[in-house]
mmCIF file of C-alpha atoms in Angstrom:
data_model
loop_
_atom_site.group_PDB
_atom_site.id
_atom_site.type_symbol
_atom_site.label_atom_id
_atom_site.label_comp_id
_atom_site.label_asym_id
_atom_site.label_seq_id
_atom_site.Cartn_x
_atom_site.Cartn_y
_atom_site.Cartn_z
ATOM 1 C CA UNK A 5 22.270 10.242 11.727
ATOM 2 C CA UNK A 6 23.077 9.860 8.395
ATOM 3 C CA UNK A 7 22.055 12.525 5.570
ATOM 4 C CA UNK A 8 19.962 9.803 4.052
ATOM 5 C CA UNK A 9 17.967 9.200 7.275
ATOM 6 C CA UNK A 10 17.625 13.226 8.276
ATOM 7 C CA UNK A 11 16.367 13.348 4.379
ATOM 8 C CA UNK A 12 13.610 10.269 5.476
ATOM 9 C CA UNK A 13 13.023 11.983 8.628
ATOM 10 C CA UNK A 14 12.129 15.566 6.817
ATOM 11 C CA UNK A 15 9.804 13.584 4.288
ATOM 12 C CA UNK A 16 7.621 12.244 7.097
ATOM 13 C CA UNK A 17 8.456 15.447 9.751
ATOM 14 C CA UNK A 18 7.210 17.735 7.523
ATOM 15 C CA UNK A 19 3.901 16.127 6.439
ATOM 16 C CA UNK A 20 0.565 17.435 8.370
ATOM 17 C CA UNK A 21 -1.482 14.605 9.444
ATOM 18 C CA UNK A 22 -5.350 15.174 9.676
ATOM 19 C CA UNK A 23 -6.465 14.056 13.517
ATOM 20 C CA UNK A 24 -8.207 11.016 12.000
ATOM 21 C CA UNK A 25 -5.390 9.390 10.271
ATOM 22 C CA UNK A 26 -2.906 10.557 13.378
ATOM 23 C CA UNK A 27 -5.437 8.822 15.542
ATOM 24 C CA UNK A 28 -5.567 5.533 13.012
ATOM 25 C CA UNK A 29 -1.725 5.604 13.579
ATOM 26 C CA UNK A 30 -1.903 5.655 17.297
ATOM 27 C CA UNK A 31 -3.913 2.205 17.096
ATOM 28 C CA UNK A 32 -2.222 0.871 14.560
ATOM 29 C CA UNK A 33 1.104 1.152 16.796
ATOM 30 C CA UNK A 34 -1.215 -0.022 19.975
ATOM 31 C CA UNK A 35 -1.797 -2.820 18.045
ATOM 32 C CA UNK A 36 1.657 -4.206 16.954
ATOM 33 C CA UNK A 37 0.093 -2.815 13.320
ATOM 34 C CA UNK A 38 3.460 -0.995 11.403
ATOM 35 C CA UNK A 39 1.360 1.472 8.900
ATOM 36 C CA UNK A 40 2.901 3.428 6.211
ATOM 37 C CA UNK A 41 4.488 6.626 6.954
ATOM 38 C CA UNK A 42 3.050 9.526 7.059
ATOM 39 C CA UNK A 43 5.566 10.557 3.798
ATOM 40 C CA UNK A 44 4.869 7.446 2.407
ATOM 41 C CA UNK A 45 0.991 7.879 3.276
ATOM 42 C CA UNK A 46 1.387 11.807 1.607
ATOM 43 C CA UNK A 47 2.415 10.031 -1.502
ATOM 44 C CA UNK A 48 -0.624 7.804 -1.977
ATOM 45 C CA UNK A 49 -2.574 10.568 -1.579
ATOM 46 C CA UNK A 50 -0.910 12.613 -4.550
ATOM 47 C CA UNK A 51 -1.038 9.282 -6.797
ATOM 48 C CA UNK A 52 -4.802 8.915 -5.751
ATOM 49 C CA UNK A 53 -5.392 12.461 -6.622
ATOM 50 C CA UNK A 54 -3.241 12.674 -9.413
ATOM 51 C CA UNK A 55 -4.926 9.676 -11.588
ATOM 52 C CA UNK A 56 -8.523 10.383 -10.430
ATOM 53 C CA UNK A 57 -8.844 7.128 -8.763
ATOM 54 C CA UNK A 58 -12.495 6.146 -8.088
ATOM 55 C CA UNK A 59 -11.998 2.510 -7.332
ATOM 56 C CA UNK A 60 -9.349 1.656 -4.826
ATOM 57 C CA UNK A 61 -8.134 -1.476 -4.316
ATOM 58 C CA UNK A 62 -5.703 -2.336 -0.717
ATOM 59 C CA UNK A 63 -4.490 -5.634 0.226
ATOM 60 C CA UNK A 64 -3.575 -5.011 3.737
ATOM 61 C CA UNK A 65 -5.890 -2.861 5.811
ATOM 62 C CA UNK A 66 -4.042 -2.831 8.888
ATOM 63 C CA UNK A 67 -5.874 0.044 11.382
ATOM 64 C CA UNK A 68 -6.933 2.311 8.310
ATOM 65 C CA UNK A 69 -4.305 4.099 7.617
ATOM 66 C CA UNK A 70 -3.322 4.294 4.308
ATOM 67 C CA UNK A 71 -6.836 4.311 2.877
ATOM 68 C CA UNK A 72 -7.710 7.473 5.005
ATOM 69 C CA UNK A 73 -4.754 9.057 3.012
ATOM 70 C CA UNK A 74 -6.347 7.724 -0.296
ATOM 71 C CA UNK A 75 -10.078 8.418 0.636
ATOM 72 C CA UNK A 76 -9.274 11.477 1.516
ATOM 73 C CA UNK A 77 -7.488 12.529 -2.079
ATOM 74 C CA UNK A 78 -10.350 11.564 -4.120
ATOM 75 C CA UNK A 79 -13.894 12.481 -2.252
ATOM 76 C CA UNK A 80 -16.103 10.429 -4.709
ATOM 77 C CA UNK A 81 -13.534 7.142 -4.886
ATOM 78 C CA UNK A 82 -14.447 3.726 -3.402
ATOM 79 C CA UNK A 83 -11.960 1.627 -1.223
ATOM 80 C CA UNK A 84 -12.039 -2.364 -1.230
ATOM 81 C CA UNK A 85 -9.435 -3.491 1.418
ATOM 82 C CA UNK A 86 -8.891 -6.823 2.563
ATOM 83 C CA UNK A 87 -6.835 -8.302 5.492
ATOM 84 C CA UNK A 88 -7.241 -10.934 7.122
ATOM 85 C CA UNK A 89 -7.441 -9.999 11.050
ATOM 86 C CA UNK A 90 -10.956 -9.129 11.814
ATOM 87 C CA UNK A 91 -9.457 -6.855 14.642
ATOM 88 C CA UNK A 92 -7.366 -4.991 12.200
ATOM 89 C CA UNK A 93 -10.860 -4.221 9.857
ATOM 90 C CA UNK A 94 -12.838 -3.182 12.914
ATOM 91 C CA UNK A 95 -10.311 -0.591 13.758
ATOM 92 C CA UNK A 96 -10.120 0.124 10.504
ATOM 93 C CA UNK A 97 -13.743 0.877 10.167
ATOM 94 C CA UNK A 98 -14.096 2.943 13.265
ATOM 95 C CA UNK A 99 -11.221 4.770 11.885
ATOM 96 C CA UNK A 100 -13.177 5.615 8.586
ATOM 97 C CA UNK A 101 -16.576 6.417 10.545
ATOM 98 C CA UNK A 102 -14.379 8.756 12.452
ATOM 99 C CA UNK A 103 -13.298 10.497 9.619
ATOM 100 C CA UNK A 104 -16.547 11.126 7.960
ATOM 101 C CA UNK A 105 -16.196 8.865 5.737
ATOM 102 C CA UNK A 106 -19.785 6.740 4.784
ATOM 103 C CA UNK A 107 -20.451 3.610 4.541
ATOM 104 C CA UNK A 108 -20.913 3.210 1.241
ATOM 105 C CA UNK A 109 -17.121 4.661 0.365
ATOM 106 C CA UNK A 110 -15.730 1.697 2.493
ATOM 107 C CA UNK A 111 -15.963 -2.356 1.738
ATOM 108 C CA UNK A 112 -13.949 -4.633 4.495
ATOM 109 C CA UNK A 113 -13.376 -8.041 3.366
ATOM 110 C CA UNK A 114 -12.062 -10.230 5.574
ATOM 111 C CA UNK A 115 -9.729 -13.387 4.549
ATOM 112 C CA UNK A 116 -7.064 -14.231 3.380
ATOM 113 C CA UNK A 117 -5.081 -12.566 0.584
ATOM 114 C CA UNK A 118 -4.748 -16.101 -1.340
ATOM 115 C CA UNK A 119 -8.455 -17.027 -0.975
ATOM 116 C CA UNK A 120 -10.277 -13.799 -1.704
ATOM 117 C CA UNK A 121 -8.160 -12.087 -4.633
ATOM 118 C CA UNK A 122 -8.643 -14.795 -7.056
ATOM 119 C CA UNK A 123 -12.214 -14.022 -6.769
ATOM 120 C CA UNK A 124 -12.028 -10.469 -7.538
ATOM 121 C CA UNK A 125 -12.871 -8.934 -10.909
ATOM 122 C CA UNK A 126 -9.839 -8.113 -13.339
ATOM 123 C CA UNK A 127 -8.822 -5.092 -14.474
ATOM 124 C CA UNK A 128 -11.311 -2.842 -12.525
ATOM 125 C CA UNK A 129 -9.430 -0.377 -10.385
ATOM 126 C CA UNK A 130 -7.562 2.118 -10.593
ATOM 127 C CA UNK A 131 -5.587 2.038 -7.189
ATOM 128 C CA UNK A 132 -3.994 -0.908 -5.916
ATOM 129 C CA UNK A 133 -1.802 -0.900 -2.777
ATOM 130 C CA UNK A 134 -0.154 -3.745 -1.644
ATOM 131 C CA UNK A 135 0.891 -4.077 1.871
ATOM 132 C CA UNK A 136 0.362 -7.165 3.237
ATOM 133 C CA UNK A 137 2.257 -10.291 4.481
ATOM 134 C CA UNK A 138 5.979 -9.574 2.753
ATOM 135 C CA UNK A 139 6.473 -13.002 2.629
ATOM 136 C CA UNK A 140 3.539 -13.017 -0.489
ATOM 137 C CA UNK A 141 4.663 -10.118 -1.557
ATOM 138 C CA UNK A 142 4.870 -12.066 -5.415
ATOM 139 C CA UNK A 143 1.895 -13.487 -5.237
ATOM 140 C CA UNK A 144 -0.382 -10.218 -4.372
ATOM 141 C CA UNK A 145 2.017 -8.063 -6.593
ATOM 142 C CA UNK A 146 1.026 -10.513 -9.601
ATOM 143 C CA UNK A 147 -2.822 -10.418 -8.156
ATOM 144 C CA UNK A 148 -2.869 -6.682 -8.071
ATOM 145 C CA UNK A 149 -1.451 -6.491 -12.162
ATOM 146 C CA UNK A 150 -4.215 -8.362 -12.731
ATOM 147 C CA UNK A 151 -6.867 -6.186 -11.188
ATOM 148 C CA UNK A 152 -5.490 -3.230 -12.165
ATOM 149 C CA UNK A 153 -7.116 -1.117 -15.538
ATOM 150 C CA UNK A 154 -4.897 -0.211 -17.985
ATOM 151 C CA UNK A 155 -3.537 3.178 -17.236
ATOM 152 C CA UNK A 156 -3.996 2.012 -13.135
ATOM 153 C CA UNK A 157 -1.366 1.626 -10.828
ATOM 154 C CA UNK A 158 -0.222 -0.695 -7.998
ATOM 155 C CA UNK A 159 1.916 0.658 -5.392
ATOM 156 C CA UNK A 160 3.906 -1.394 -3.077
ATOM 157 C CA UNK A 161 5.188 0.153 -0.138
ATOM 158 C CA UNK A 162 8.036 -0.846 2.157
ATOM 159 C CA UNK A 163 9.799 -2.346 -1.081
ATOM 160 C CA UNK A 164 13.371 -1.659 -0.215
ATOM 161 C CA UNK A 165 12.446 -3.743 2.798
ATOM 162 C CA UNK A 166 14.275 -2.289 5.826
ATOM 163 C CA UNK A 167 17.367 -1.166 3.363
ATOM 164 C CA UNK A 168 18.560 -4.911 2.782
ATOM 165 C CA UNK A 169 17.473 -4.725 -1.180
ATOM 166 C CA UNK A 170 19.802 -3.127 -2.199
ATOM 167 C CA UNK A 171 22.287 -5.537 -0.266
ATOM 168 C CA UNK A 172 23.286 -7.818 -2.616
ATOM 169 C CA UNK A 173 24.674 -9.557 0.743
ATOM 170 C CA UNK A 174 20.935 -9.834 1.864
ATOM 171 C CA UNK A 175 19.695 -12.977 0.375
ATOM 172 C CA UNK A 176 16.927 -13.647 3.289
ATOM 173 C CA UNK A 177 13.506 -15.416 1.675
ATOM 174 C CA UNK A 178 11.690 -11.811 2.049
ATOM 175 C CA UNK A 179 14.581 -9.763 0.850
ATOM 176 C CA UNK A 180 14.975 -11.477 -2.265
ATOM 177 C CA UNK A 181 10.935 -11.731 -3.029
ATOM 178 C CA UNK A 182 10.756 -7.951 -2.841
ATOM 179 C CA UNK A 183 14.530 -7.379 -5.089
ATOM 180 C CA UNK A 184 12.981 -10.221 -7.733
ATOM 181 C CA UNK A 185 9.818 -7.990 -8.132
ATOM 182 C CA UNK A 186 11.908 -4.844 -8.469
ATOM 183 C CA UNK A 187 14.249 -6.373 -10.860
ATOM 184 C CA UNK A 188 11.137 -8.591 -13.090
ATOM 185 C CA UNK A 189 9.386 -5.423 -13.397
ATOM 186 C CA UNK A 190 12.227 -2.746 -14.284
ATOM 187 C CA UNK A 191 12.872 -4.772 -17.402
ATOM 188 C CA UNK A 192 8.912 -5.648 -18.513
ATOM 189 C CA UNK A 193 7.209 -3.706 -21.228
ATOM 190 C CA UNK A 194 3.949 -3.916 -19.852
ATOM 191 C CA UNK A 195 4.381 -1.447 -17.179
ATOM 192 C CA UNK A 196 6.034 1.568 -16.392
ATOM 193 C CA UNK A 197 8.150 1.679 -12.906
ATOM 194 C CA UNK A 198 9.551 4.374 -10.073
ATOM 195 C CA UNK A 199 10.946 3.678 -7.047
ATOM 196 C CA UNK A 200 10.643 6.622 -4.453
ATOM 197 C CA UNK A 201 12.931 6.122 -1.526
ATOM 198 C CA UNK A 202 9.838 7.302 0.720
ATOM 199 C CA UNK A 203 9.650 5.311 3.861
ATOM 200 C CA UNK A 204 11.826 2.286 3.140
ATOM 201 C CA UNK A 205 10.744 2.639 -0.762
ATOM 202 C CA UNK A 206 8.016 2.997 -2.429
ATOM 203 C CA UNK A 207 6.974 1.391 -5.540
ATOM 204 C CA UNK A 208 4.888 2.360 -8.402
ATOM 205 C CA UNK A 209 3.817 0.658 -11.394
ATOM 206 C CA UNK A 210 1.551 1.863 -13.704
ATOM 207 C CA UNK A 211 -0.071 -0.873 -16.127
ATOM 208 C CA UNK A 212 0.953 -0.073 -19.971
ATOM 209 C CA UNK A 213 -0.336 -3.733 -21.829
#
C-alpha cells in the first residue's frame, strides 16, 4: 500500500460513525449503493457546521448517507434530496426515522435530476452536494451554482473520479466531465475552490458573484 492510500485509509479509519449512519452504509452497500466515505462524510459535516447551513440541498440520495452526516451537523437545518430510485429514498427515509430525525427536517423528491432541478428555486440554500449520475456531473454542477446563495457552497464528491483526473492519459467521457469542471472553475471569479483529496476528492466551491 502506498503512503497515499494508508493516508486515505487513516482519514476514513479514524472517523467514528454514529450507529445510524453505519447502519445507512450497510444498506447502501446491500444495495449496490457506493456512499461517500465516512472521511469524506466527516467533511460534510464540518462544512455543514461550519457555514450554519439551514437549507440543504443533495442531488443523489442514495441510502441516506451523506445527509445523516449533514443533518446531524446542523440540528435546526432542512435537507431536500432528490434521486431518482424510489428504493434508494425509502431506505433513505427509514434511515432518517432511525436516526431521530422528523419528518419535517427531511423532503424526498423523487425524479430525475434533469426534470426536477430546473424547477427548483435559485439561490436558496446554503448546502448543495452533488453526487449523482457522474455522467451529468456538468449539468447538476451548473444546476447546483444556480441554487446556491451567495456565500453557499456546492460540494462534489468523488471528483478525482477513481484517481484517473489527474491522468492526463484518462480521456474516458466521465473522466474528462469531472477534470473540465475542476479546470472551468479553478480559473472563474465567481467562486472560490478547494480540492480535498478525501475519498477520491472532494470538491468545494463556495459562490462569490
Amino acid at each position: 500500500m502506498s503512503t497515499q492510500e494508508s493516508n486515505w485509509k487513516y482519514t476514513d479509519d479514524i472517523v467514528d460513525e454514529s450507529e445510524a449512519i453505519r447502519s445507512a452504509r450497510a444498506q447502501s452497500l446491500e444495495l449496490g449503493v457506493a456512499p461517500v466515505s465516512p472521511g469524506t462524510g466527516a467533511q460534510l459535516a464540518l462544512i455543514a457546521a461550519a457555514s450554519s447551513a439551514r437549507n440543504i440541498m443533495e442531488i443523489g440520495t442514495g441510502c441516506g448517507v451523506s445527509g445523516l452526516w449533514m443533518l446531524s451537523a446542523q440540528p435546526r437545518s432542512v435537507l431536500t434530496t432528490i434521486d431518482s430510485e424510489s428504493e434508494h429514498l425509502g431506505a433513505a427515509r427509514t434511515a432518517f426515522i432511525d436516526a431521530g430525525i422528523g419528518s419535517a427536517r427531511t423532503r424526498l423528491i423523487t425524479g430525475k435530476t434533469r426534470d426536477v432541478l430546473p424547477r427548483m428555486n435559485e439561490d436558496s440554500y446554503d448546502l448543495v452536494l452533488v453526487d449523482a449520475d457522474p455522467a451529468d456531473v456538468i449539468e447538476n454542477v451548473e444546476h447546483a451554482l444556480r441554487l446556491v446563495r451567495l456565500g453557499g457552497t456546492v460540494m462534489v464528491p468523488r471528483a478525482l473520479h477513481k484517481g484517473k483526473v489527474s491522468d492526463p492519459a484518462q480521456r474516458d467521457d466521465v473522466t474528462a466531465a469531472f477534470r473540465s469542471i475542476i479546470e472551468e472553475i479553478a480559473t472563474s471569479d465567481a467562486v472560490v475552490s478547494a480540492i480535498s483529496p478525501v475519498g477520491d476528492g472532494l470538491l468545494q466551491v463556495t459562490k462569490l458573484g
